[in-house]
């Protein structure tokens, strides 16, 4: 119905995405065949009434024909209802076959490329295809092949009755082809304008606080109104085409039925056919042209479904399903990075390259460097959010792609800079929405993050609903609950990206305690930080500069290279060094200046660091 599956080349694979409909199509075809044969009941009943009953005046014959017709009508109604139910379930089957893949692709696409417009468009495409498959549109395609049967019977009645029906069918088929030619671009424009409009609304909704605080309502509302007007204009043009051609087809069908009556009446006057043939041929003509009329009225939804299916095939081919991998033992030995290079989604050049290091269990790594040096890119690669263009991230010797992502995810705790929580309770968020989560493990994670007492101060405690994106919480509260989520289940690797950005003194202490706890139980902690407090809890440091590894090694040794002594009145430095030092934000920039032989600290890694 939507055309054969085609192969779509991609950087990942050239996958064929298809939906197995052969068996269902055969079943629907058989039901449609019986329904179309039963549709002959009405014209044949009229033919017998006019030519046999009225001529003979036999009431028993009329009663017998009426009972027979009633039974056939009832059987036809049952089959029509059955066909509608089967089509609805075909739509549900289509959704069941692809909804999981579409959900996965929607989540993966922002990690692979820059998403422009409405990120949920694939879901709307899925809905449009399912809606068409479960509606009346497909019945027209199954009924159209039966048109020759009705036209053939019209020719059996009389040559000119058949010719009139054939001319009418040709005209309606031409209208259908015209509808296809005129509607494709219009429907495509409606979809594109709708994507733009929805994306603008979603962006404003996500940033409602900024919009309100900075008085951007008027400006953004005007932009959205412009986009909405463009959408309505495209929708009006598409509606005008489909509505106009639909009205034309209905009018033509009525005119053709009247023409059949006129031709039949003329032939009756000339005594070439009977009155029953005249009435029956009119009904036969209406039945023959009904599929064409249905197709035209559903043509817009058909085009939307076909274009949506094309976009879905392309999306799913570019974001193939993850291959199954052998389940590996739980990690517990080391984390290695080998020649890592990352190109962020939507960009063409790497903003991080040449990073290599090894951290063994029981150690913590601090990542420092000026803004834009690639720190967040590095941690995204560590947890498998962004895929490297070269190099590997290995956990216990196995690269990330060799791990089952769901299983490995249980052993990784990740706290990004922008903490996003999900609509649900605090307990559900901490437990990562794990079904049947052990309450003791939830409390343990909260205590490890130092947020247990804070949660208990809420009226409903752990059962507090936090709202979409944690909107009911402050930034600091979201960050600490996010830390508890990262610590849930005692993950082997804990990755924290600016964990103390929104925290007070107690929150910073909780972060340091969490890092120490991970080290104490034989895990690995990786923390990106600008503040000295977080660096106190690590024993190794990685310094990045301009997307390159500037230095890596034991904390104090790296600090001694990249930090400079200050005068007694300078700002406070890192207490762990034992001397007054300039703040890391300042000296990280100074580190980019030409230095002596020790500047290239990658080759000077202390023994045991790799």
Coordinates of C-alpha atoms in Angstrom, one line a residue:
X1 CA 0.0 0.0 0.0
X2 CA 2.8 2.4 0.8
X3 CA 5.2 0.9 -1.8
X4 CA 7.9 -1.7 -1.5
X5 CA 10.5 -1.3 1.2
X6 CA 13.7 0.3 -0.1
X7 CA 17.2 0.4 1.3
X8 CA 18.3 3.7 2.7
X9 CA 22.1 4.3 2.9
X10 CA 23.4 5.7 6.1
X11 CA 26.6 6.1 7.9
X12 CA 25.6 3.3 10.2
X13 CA 24.0 0.7 7.8
X14 CA 21.8 0.3 4.8
X15 CA 18.9 -1.3 6.5
X16 CA 15.6 -2.4 4.9
X17 CA 12.7 -1.4 7.0
X18 CA 9.5 -3.2 6.2
X19 CA 6.2 -4.1 7.7
X20 CA 4.9 -7.7 7.1
X21 CA 1.4 -7.2 5.8
X22 CA 1.2 -10.1 3.2
X23 CA -0.9 -12.4 5.4
X24 CA -3.2 -9.6 6.7
X25 CA -3.6 -8.2 3.1
X26 CA -4.7 -11.7 1.9
X27 CA -7.3 -11.9 4.7
X28 CA -8.6 -8.4 4.0
X29 CA -8.7 -9.1 0.3
X30 CA -10.8 -12.3 0.8
X31 CA -13.2 -10.5 3.1
X32 CA -13.4 -7.6 0.6
X33 CA -14.1 -10.0 -2.2
X34 CA -17.1 -11.5 -0.4
X35 CA -18.4 -8.0 0.6
X36 CA -18.2 -6.9 -3.0
X37 CA -20.1 -9.9 -4.2
X38 CA -22.7 -9.4 -1.5
X39 CA -23.0 -5.8 -2.7
X40 CA -24.8 -7.2 -5.8
X41 CA -27.7 -8.0 -3.5
X42 CA -29.3 -4.5 -3.8
X43 CA -29.3 -4.2 -7.6
X44 CA -30.3 -7.8 -8.2
X45 CA -33.1 -7.5 -5.7
X46 CA -34.4 -4.3 -7.4
X47 CA -34.1 -6.1 -10.8
X48 CA -36.2 -9.0 -9.6
X49 CA -38.8 -6.8 -7.9
X50 CA -39.4 -4.7 -11.0
X51 CA -39.2 -7.4 -13.6
X52 CA -40.6 -10.4 -11.7
X53 CA -42.7 -9.4 -8.7
X54 CA -44.5 -6.4 -10.3
X55 CA -45.0 -8.3 -13.5
X56 CA -46.5 -11.4 -11.8
X57 CA -48.1 -9.7 -8.8
X58 CA -46.8 -12.6 -6.6
X59 CA -46.6 -11.7 -2.9
X60 CA -44.9 -14.9 -1.9
X61 CA -42.2 -14.2 -4.5
X62 CA -41.7 -10.8 -3.0
X63 CA -41.6 -12.2 0.6
X64 CA -39.1 -14.8 -0.5
X65 CA -36.8 -12.3 -2.2
X66 CA -37.1 -10.0 0.8
X67 CA -36.1 -12.7 3.3
X68 CA -33.2 -13.7 1.1
X69 CA -32.0 -10.1 0.6
X70 CA -32.3 -9.5 4.4
X71 CA -30.1 -12.4 5.1
X72 CA -27.5 -11.3 2.6
X73 CA -27.6 -7.7 3.9
X74 CA -27.0 -9.0 7.5
X75 CA -24.1 -11.2 6.3
X76 CA -22.6 -8.2 4.5
X77 CA -22.9 -6.0 7.6
X78 CA -21.1 -8.6 9.7
X79 CA -18.3 -8.8 7.1
X80 CA -18.0 -5.0 6.9
X81 CA -17.7 -4.8 10.7
X82 CA -15.2 -7.7 10.7
X83 CA -13.1 -5.9 8.0
X84 CA -13.1 -2.7 10.0
X85 CA -12.0 -4.5 13.2
X86 CA -9.3 -6.3 11.3
X87 CA -8.0 -3.0 9.8
X88 CA -8.0 -1.4 13.3
X89 CA -5.9 -4.3 14.6
X90 CA -3.5 -4.1 11.6
X91 CA -3.0 -0.4 12.7
X92 CA -2.3 -1.5 16.2
X93 CA 0.0 -4.3 15.0
X94 CA 1.9 -1.7 13.0
X95 CA 2.3 0.5 16.1
X96 CA 3.4 -2.5 18.1
X97 CA 6.0 -3.4 15.5
X98 CA 7.6 0.1 15.2
X99 CA 6.7 2.1 18.4
X100 CA 9.7 0.7 20.3
X101 CA 12.0 1.4 17.4
X102 CA 10.6 4.9 17.0
X103 CA 10.9 5.7 20.7
X104 CA 14.5 4.4 20.6
X105 CA 15.3 6.5 17.5
X106 CA 13.8 9.6 19.0
X107 CA 16.1 9.3 22.0
X108 CA 19.2 8.4 19.9
X109 CA 18.8 11.0 17.1
X110 CA 19.9 14.0 19.3
X111 CA 23.0 12.0 20.2
X112 CA 23.9 11.3 16.6
X113 CA 23.0 14.6 14.8
X114 CA 21.6 18.0 15.3
X115 CA 17.8 17.9 15.5
X116 CA 16.1 20.8 13.7
X117 CA 12.4 21.4 14.3
X118 CA 10.0 19.1 16.1
X119 CA 11.9 16.2 17.7
X120 CA 8.6 14.3 18.2
X121 CA 7.6 14.3 14.5
X122 CA 8.5 10.6 14.1
X123 CA 5.8 9.8 16.7
X124 CA 3.3 11.9 14.8
X125 CA 4.3 10.0 11.6
X126 CA 3.7 6.8 13.4
X127 CA 0.2 8.0 14.5
X128 CA -0.7 9.1 11.0
X129 CA 0.3 5.7 9.5
X130 CA -1.5 3.8 12.2
X131 CA -4.6 6.0 11.9
X132 CA -4.8 5.5 8.1
X133 CA -4.3 1.7 8.4
X134 CA -7.0 1.5 11.0
X135 CA -9.5 3.7 9.1
X136 CA -11.7 3.5 6.1
X137 CA -9.0 4.5 3.6
X138 CA -7.6 1.0 2.9
X139 CA -11.1 -0.3 2.1
X140 CA -11.1 1.8 -1.1
X141 CA -7.9 0.1 -2.3
X142 CA -9.3 -3.4 -1.7
X143 CA -12.6 -2.5 -3.4
X144 CA -11.1 -0.8 -6.5
X145 CA -10.1 -4.1 -8.1
X146 CA -13.8 -5.1 -8.2
X147 CA -14.8 -2.2 -10.4
X148 CA -14.4 -4.2 -13.6
X149 CA -17.0 -6.7 -12.2
X150 CA -19.6 -4.0 -11.8
X151 CA -18.7 -2.5 -15.2
X152 CA -18.9 -5.9 -16.8
X153 CA -22.4 -6.5 -15.4
X154 CA -23.4 -3.0 -16.7
X155 CA -22.3 -4.1 -20.2
X156 CA -24.3 -7.3 -19.8
X157 CA -27.4 -5.2 -19.2
X158 CA -26.7 -3.2 -22.3
X159 CA -23.8 -1.8 -24.3
X160 CA -24.7 1.9 -23.8
X161 CA -25.3 1.4 -20.1
X162 CA -21.8 -0.2 -19.8
X163 CA -20.3 2.7 -21.9
X164 CA -21.9 5.3 -19.6
X165 CA -20.5 3.5 -16.6
X166 CA -17.1 3.2 -18.1
X167 CA -16.9 6.9 -19.0
X168 CA -18.0 7.8 -15.5
X169 CA -15.3 5.5 -14.0
X170 CA -12.7 7.0 -16.2
X171 CA -13.6 10.5 -15.2
X172 CA -13.5 9.7 -11.5
X173 CA -10.1 7.9 -11.9
X174 CA -8.8 11.0 -13.6
X175 CA -10.0 13.1 -10.6
X176 CA -8.2 10.7 -8.3
X177 CA -4.9 11.1 -10.3
X178 CA -5.4 14.9 -10.2
X179 CA -5.9 14.8 -6.5
X180 CA -2.6 12.9 -6.1
X181 CA -0.8 15.4 -8.3
X182 CA -2.2 18.5 -6.6
X183 CA -2.1 17.2 -3.0
X184 CA 1.4 15.9 -2.6
X185 CA 3.2 19.2 -2.3
X186 CA 0.4 20.8 -0.2
X187 CA 0.4 17.9 2.3
X188 CA 4.2 18.0 2.5
X189 CA 4.1 21.8 3.2
X190 CA 1.5 21.2 5.9
X191 CA 3.8 18.7 7.6
X192 CA 6.8 21.0 7.4
X193 CA 5.0 24.0 8.7
X194 CA 3.5 22.0 11.5
X195 CA 7.0 20.8 12.6
X196 CA 8.2 24.4 12.7
X197 CA 5.2 25.6 14.7
X198 CA 5.3 22.8 17.2
X199 CA 9.1 23.2 17.7
X200 CA 8.7 26.9 18.5
X201 CA 5.9 26.2 21.0
X202 CA 7.9 23.5 22.7
X203 CA 11.0 25.7 23.0
X204 CA 8.9 28.5 24.6
X205 CA 7.3 26.0 27.0
X206 CA 10.6 24.6 28.1
X207 CA 11.9 28.0 28.8
X208 CA 8.8 29.4 30.4
X209 CA 10.7 31.0 33.3
X210 CA 13.0 32.9 31.1
X211 CA 10.1 34.0 28.9
X212 CA 8.2 35.3 31.8
X213 CA 11.1 36.9 33.6
X214 CA 12.5 38.7 30.6
X215 CA 9.2 39.8 29.1
X216 CA 9.6 37.7 26.0
X217 CA 5.9 36.7 25.7
X218 CA 5.1 39.3 23.0
X219 CA 8.1 38.7 20.8
X220 CA 7.9 34.9 21.0
X221 CA 4.1 35.0 20.6
X222 CA 4.5 37.1 17.4
X223 CA 7.0 34.6 16.0
X224 CA 4.8 31.7 16.8
X225 CA 1.8 33.5 15.3
X226 CA 3.7 34.0 12.1
X227 CA 4.6 30.2 12.1
X228 CA 1.0 29.3 12.9
X229 CA -0.3 31.6 10.1
X230 CA 2.0 29.9 7.7
X231 CA 0.8 26.5 8.9
X232 CA -2.9 27.5 8.6
X233 CA -2.2 28.9 5.1
X234 CA -0.6 25.6 4.0
X235 CA -3.4 23.6 5.7
X236 CA -6.0 25.8 3.9
X237 CA -4.4 25.1 0.5
X238 CA -4.3 21.4 1.2
X239 CA -7.9 21.5 2.4
X240 CA -9.0 23.4 -0.6
X241 CA -7.5 20.9 -2.9
X242 CA -8.9 17.8 -1.1
X243 CA -12.2 19.4 -0.4
X244 CA -12.7 20.7 -3.9
X245 CA -11.8 17.5 -5.6
X246 CA -13.9 15.5 -3.1
X247 CA -16.9 17.7 -3.9
X248 CA -16.2 17.3 -7.6
X249 CA -16.1 13.5 -7.3
X250 CA -19.3 13.3 -5.3
X251 CA -21.1 15.6 -7.8
X252 CA -19.8 13.5 -10.7
X253 CA -20.9 10.3 -9.1
X254 CA -24.5 11.7 -8.6
X255 CA -24.5 13.0 -12.2
X256 CA -23.4 9.7 -13.5
X257 CA -26.0 7.8 -11.6
X258 CA -28.6 10.2 -13.1
X259 CA -27.1 9.7 -16.5
X260 CA -27.4 6.0 -16.1
X261 CA -31.1 6.5 -15.2
X262 CA -31.5 8.7 -18.2
X263 CA -29.8 6.2 -20.6
X264 CA -31.8 3.4 -19.0
X265 CA -35.1 5.3 -19.4
X266 CA -34.3 6.0 -23.0
X267 CA -33.6 2.3 -23.6
X268 CA -36.8 1.3 -21.7
X269 CA -38.8 3.6 -24.0
X270 CA -37.2 1.9 -27.0
X271 CA -38.0 -1.4 -25.3
X272 CA -34.4 -2.5 -25.4
X273 CA -34.2 -3.1 -21.6
X274 CA -36.7 -3.5 -18.8
X275 CA -37.4 -1.0 -16.0
X276 CA -35.7 -3.4 -13.5
X277 CA -32.5 -3.1 -15.6
X278 CA -32.8 0.7 -15.5
X279 CA -33.0 0.8 -11.7
X280 CA -30.4 -2.0 -11.1
X281 CA -27.9 -0.4 -13.4
X282 CA -28.1 2.9 -11.5
X283 CA -27.5 1.1 -8.2
X284 CA -24.7 -0.9 -9.8
X285 CA -23.1 2.3 -11.1
X286 CA -23.1 3.8 -7.6
X287 CA -21.5 0.7 -6.2
X288 CA -18.8 0.7 -8.9
X289 CA -17.8 4.3 -8.3
X290 CA -18.0 4.2 -4.5
X291 CA -14.4 3.0 -4.0
X292 CA -13.1 5.9 -6.2
X293 CA -15.1 8.4 -4.2
X294 CA -13.8 6.9 -0.9
X295 CA -10.3 7.0 -2.2
X296 CA -10.5 10.7 -3.1
X297 CA -12.1 11.6 0.2
X298 CA -9.3 9.8 2.1
X299 CA -6.5 10.9 -0.3
X300 CA -5.0 13.5 2.1
X301 CA -4.7 11.1 5.0
X302 CA -3.2 8.5 2.6
X303 CA -0.6 11.0 1.4
X304 CA 0.2 12.0 5.0
X305 CA 0.6 8.4 5.9
X306 CA 2.7 7.6 2.9
X307 CA 5.0 10.5 3.5
X308 CA 5.2 9.7 7.2
X309 CA 6.1 6.1 6.4
X310 CA 8.8 7.3 4.1
X311 CA 10.3 9.5 6.9
X312 CA 10.0 6.6 9.4
X313 CA 11.9 4.2 7.1
X314 CA 14.6 6.7 6.6
X315 CA 14.9 7.5 10.3
X316 CA 14.9 3.8 11.3
X317 CA 17.5 3.0 8.6
X318 CA 19.8 5.8 9.9
X319 CA 19.3 4.7 13.5
X320 CA 19.4 0.9 13.4
X321 CA 18.5 -1.2 16.3
X322 CA 21.3 -2.1 18.6
X323 CA 22.7 -5.6 18.0
X324 CA 22.5 -8.1 20.7
X325 CA 25.8 -8.7 22.6
X326 CA 27.1 -11.3 24.9
X327 CA 26.4 -10.5 28.5
X328 CA 29.7 -9.7 30.3
X329 CA 30.5 -10.0 34.0
X330 CA 29.9 -7.1 36.2
X331 CA 32.6 -4.5 35.8
X332 CA 35.0 -3.9 38.7
X333 CA 38.6 -3.5 37.5
X334 CA 39.4 -0.4 35.5
X335 CA 38.4 2.3 33.1
X336 CA 40.6 3.1 30.0
X337 CA 40.5 5.7 27.3
X338 CA 42.5 5.1 24.2
X339 CA 43.2 7.9 21.7
X340 CA 39.7 9.3 22.1
X341 CA 38.4 11.7 19.5
X342 CA 34.8 13.1 19.5
X343 CA 32.9 15.1 17.0
X344 CA 29.7 16.5 18.6
X345 CA 26.4 15.9 16.8
X346 CA 25.8 18.3 14.0
X347 CA 29.4 19.4 13.8
X348 CA 32.1 18.4 11.3
X349 CA 35.3 18.8 13.3
X350 CA 36.4 17.2 16.6
X351 CA 36.3 19.3 19.7
X352 CA 38.1 16.6 21.7
X353 CA 41.0 14.5 20.4
X354 CA 44.1 12.6 21.6
X355 CA 42.9 11.7 25.1
X356 CA 44.4 8.5 26.6
X357 CA 44.4 7.4 30.3
X358 CA 43.7 4.6 32.7
X359 CA 42.0 4.7 36.1
X360 CA 41.9 1.6 38.2
X361 CA 39.2 0.6 40.7
X362 CA 39.3 2.6 44.0
X363 CA 40.6 5.8 42.4
X364 CA 39.0 9.1 41.4
X365 CA 39.8 11.3 38.4
X366 CA 39.3 15.1 38.3
X367 CA 38.9 16.8 35.0
X368 CA 39.9 20.5 34.8
X369 CA 40.5 23.1 32.1
X370 CA 39.1 26.4 30.9
X371 CA 35.5 26.7 29.5
X372 CA 35.2 25.1 26.1
X373 CA 38.2 22.8 26.6
X374 CA 36.1 19.7 26.0
X375 CA 35.4 18.6 29.6
X376 CA 31.7 17.8 29.1
X377 CA 32.5 16.2 25.8
X378 CA 34.9 13.9 27.5
X379 CA 32.5 12.7 30.2
X380 CA 29.7 12.3 27.6
X381 CA 32.0 9.9 25.8
X382 CA 32.9 8.1 29.0
X383 CA 29.3 7.2 29.6
X384 CA 28.5 6.4 26.0
X385 CA 26.3 9.4 25.2
X386 CA 28.4 10.5 22.3
X387 CA 30.2 8.0 20.0
X388 CA 33.9 8.5 19.3
X389 CA 35.0 8.9 15.7
X390 CA 38.3 7.3 16.7
X391 CA 39.6 5.7 19.9
X392 CA 37.9 3.6 22.5
X393 CA 36.5 3.8 26.0
X394 CA 36.9 0.5 27.7
X395 CA 35.5 -0.8 30.9
X396 CA 37.4 -3.9 32.2
X397 CA 39.0 -4.2 28.8
X398 CA 35.7 -4.3 26.8
X399 CA 34.8 -1.3 24.7
X400 CA 31.4 0.3 25.3
X401 CA 29.8 -1.1 22.2
X402 CA 30.6 -4.6 23.5
X403 CA 28.4 -4.1 26.5
X404 CA 24.7 -4.4 26.7
X405 CA 23.7 -0.8 27.3
X406 CA 20.9 -1.6 29.7
X407 CA 23.1 -3.8 31.8
X408 CA 26.1 -1.5 31.7
X409 CA 23.8 1.4 32.6
X410 CA 23.1 -0.2 36.0
X411 CA 26.8 0.1 36.8
X412 CA 27.2 3.7 35.7
X413 CA 26.0 6.8 37.7
X414 CA 25.9 10.0 35.6
X415 CA 25.1 13.5 36.8
X416 CA 25.2 15.9 33.8
X417 CA 25.5 19.7 34.2
X418 CA 21.8 20.3 33.4
X419 CA 20.0 17.9 35.7
X420 CA 16.8 16.7 34.2
X421 CA 14.3 14.7 36.4
X422 CA 11.3 12.9 35.1
X423 CA 7.6 13.4 36.0
X424 CA 7.0 11.1 39.0
X425 CA 7.9 10.8 42.6
X426 CA 11.3 11.5 44.2
X427 CA 11.6 7.8 45.0
X428 CA 10.9 6.8 41.4
X429 CA 13.5 9.2 40.1
X430 CA 16.2 8.0 42.5
X431 CA 15.4 4.4 41.7
X432 CA 15.6 5.2 37.9
X433 CA 12.0 4.0 37.7
X434 CA 13.1 0.4 38.3
X435 CA 10.1 -1.8 38.8
X436 CA 9.8 -3.1 42.3
X437 CA 12.8 -1.1 43.6
X438 CA 14.0 -1.9 47.1
X439 CA 13.1 1.0 49.4
X440 CA 16.3 0.3 51.4
X441 CA 18.4 0.9 48.3
X442 CA 16.6 4.1 47.5
X443 CA 17.2 5.5 51.0
X444 CA 20.8 4.3 50.9
X445 CA 21.4 6.3 47.7
X446 CA 19.7 9.3 49.2
X447 CA 21.9 9.1 52.3
X448 CA 25.0 8.7 50.2
X449 CA 24.1 11.9 48.4
X450 CA 23.3 13.7 51.7
X451 CA 19.7 14.4 50.6
X452 CA 17.8 12.0 52.8
X453 CA 17.0 14.6 55.5
X454 CA 16.1 17.2 52.8
X455 CA 13.6 14.7 51.2
X456 CA 12.0 14.0 54.6
X457 CA 11.2 17.7 55.0
X458 CA 8.8 17.5 52.1
X459 CA 5.2 16.9 53.1
X460 CA 5.0 13.5 51.3
X461 CA 8.7 12.7 51.6
X462 CA 9.9 10.2 49.0
X463 CA 6.4 10.1 47.5
X464 CA 6.5 13.8 46.6
X465 CA 5.5 14.4 42.9
X466 CA 8.2 16.6 41.4
X467 CA 6.4 17.5 38.2
X468 CA 7.8 17.7 34.7
X469 CA 11.6 18.1 34.6
X470 CA 11.5 18.5 38.4
X471 CA 9.8 21.8 38.2
X472 CA 8.6 21.6 41.8
X473 CA 12.2 21.6 43.0
X474 CA 15.0 24.2 43.2
X475 CA 18.1 23.8 41.1
X476 CA 20.1 22.7 44.1
X477 CA 17.5 20.1 45.1
X478 CA 17.3 18.7 41.6
X479 CA 21.1 18.4 41.6
X480 CA 21.2 16.5 44.9
X481 CA 18.4 14.2 43.9
X482 CA 20.2 13.7 40.6
X483 CA 23.3 12.8 42.6
X484 CA 21.2 10.2 44.5
X485 CA 20.0 8.8 41.3
X486 CA 23.5 8.5 40.0
X487 CA 24.5 6.7 43.2
X488 CA 21.5 4.3 43.2
X489 CA 22.6 0.7 43.0
X490 CA 26.2 1.4 44.0
X491 CA 27.5 1.9 40.4
X492 CA 31.1 1.0 39.6
X493 CA 31.6 4.2 37.6
X494 CA 30.3 7.5 38.9
X495 CA 30.6 10.5 36.5
X496 CA 29.8 13.9 37.8
X497 CA 29.8 17.0 35.5
X498 CA 30.1 20.2 37.5
X499 CA 28.3 18.5 40.5
X500 CA 28.6 21.5 42.8
X501 CA 27.5 24.2 40.4
X502 CA 24.2 24.8 42.2
X503 CA 25.1 23.5 45.7
X504 CA 25.7 25.2 49.0
X505 CA 28.4 24.2 51.5
X506 CA 26.4 21.2 52.7
X507 CA 25.8 20.1 49.1
X508 CA 29.5 20.3 48.3
X509 CA 30.4 18.3 51.3
X510 CA 27.9 15.6 50.2
X511 CA 29.5 15.4 46.8
X512 CA 33.0 15.0 48.3
X513 CA 31.6 12.3 50.7
X514 CA 29.9 10.5 47.7
X515 CA 33.2 10.5 45.8
X516 CA 35.0 9.1 48.8
X517 CA 32.3 6.5 49.3
X518 CA 32.7 5.3 45.7
X519 CA 36.5 5.0 46.1
X520 CA 36.1 3.2 49.4
X521 CA 33.9 0.4 47.9
X522 CA 36.3 -0.1 45.0
X523 CA 34.5 2.0 42.4
X524 CA 35.8 4.7 40.0
X525 CA 34.7 8.4 40.2
X526 CA 35.2 11.0 37.5
X527 CA 34.4 14.6 38.4
X528 CA 34.5 17.7 36.2
X529 CA 35.0 20.7 38.4
X530 CA 36.1 24.4 38.5
X531 CA 35.9 24.7 42.2
X532 CA 38.8 23.5 44.4
X533 CA 36.5 21.6 46.8
X534 CA 35.7 18.8 44.4
X535 CA 39.3 18.3 43.5
X536 CA 40.2 17.5 47.1
X537 CA 38.5 14.1 46.8
X538 CA 40.4 12.9 43.7
X539 CA 43.8 11.4 43.4
X540 CA 44.3 11.8 39.6
X541 CA 43.8 14.9 37.4
X542 CA 43.3 15.3 33.7
X543 CA 43.7 18.8 32.3
X544 CA 42.2 19.6 28.9
X545 CA 42.9 22.6 26.8
X546 CA 41.5 23.5 23.4
X547 CA 40.1 19.9 23.1
X548 CA 43.5 18.4 23.8
X549 CA 45.0 16.5 26.7
X550 CA 47.4 19.0 28.4
X551 CA 48.3 17.0 31.4
X552 CA 47.4 13.8 33.2
X553 CA 48.8 12.2 36.4
X554 CA 48.7 12.3 40.2
X555 CA 46.7 15.3 41.4
X556 CA 49.4 17.2 43.2
X557 CA 52.0 16.7 40.4
X558 CA 49.6 18.0 37.8
X559 CA 48.6 20.9 39.9
X560 CA 52.2 21.8 40.5
X561 CA 52.7 22.1 36.7
X562 CA 49.6 24.0 35.8
X563 CA 49.1 26.3 38.8
X564 CA 51.4 29.2 39.7
X565 CA 52.3 30.5 43.3
X566 CA 50.5 33.7 44.2
X567 CA 51.2 36.6 46.5
X568 CA 49.8 36.4 50.1
X569 CA 46.9 38.6 49.2
X570 CA 45.7 36.5 46.3
X571 CA 42.5 34.6 46.1
X572 CA 42.2 31.3 47.9
X573 CA 43.6 28.3 46.0
X574 CA 43.4 24.6 46.4
X575 CA 44.1 23.5 50.0
X576 CA 45.3 20.1 48.9
X577 CA 48.5 21.7 47.4
X578 CA 49.6 23.1 50.7
X579 CA 50.5 26.5 49.2
X580 CA 48.5 29.6 48.1
X581 CA 47.5 29.3 44.4
X582 CA 45.6 31.3 42.0
X583 CA 42.0 30.1 41.2
X584 CA 41.8 27.3 38.7
X585 CA 39.6 29.4 36.3
X586 CA 42.4 31.8 35.9
X587 CA 45.4 29.6 35.8
X588 CA 43.8 27.2 33.4
X589 CA 43.8 29.9 30.8
X590 CA 47.4 30.8 31.7
X591 CA 48.3 27.2 31.2
X592 CA 47.8 27.6 27.5
X593 CA 50.9 29.9 27.3
X594 CA 54.2 28.4 26.1
X595 CA 55.8 26.4 28.8
X596 CA 59.0 24.4 29.5
X597 CA 59.6 20.8 28.8
X598 CA 57.0 19.8 31.4
X599 CA 54.1 21.4 29.5
X600 CA 53.6 18.3 27.4
X601 CA 52.7 16.2 30.5
X602 CA 51.0 13.4 28.6
X603 CA 54.4 11.6 28.2
X604 CA 55.2 12.3 31.8
X605 CA 52.5 10.2 33.4
X606 CA 53.7 8.9 36.8
X607 CA 54.3 5.2 37.2
X608 CA 51.1 3.2 37.6
X609 CA 48.9 5.9 36.2
X610 CA 48.3 4.1 32.9

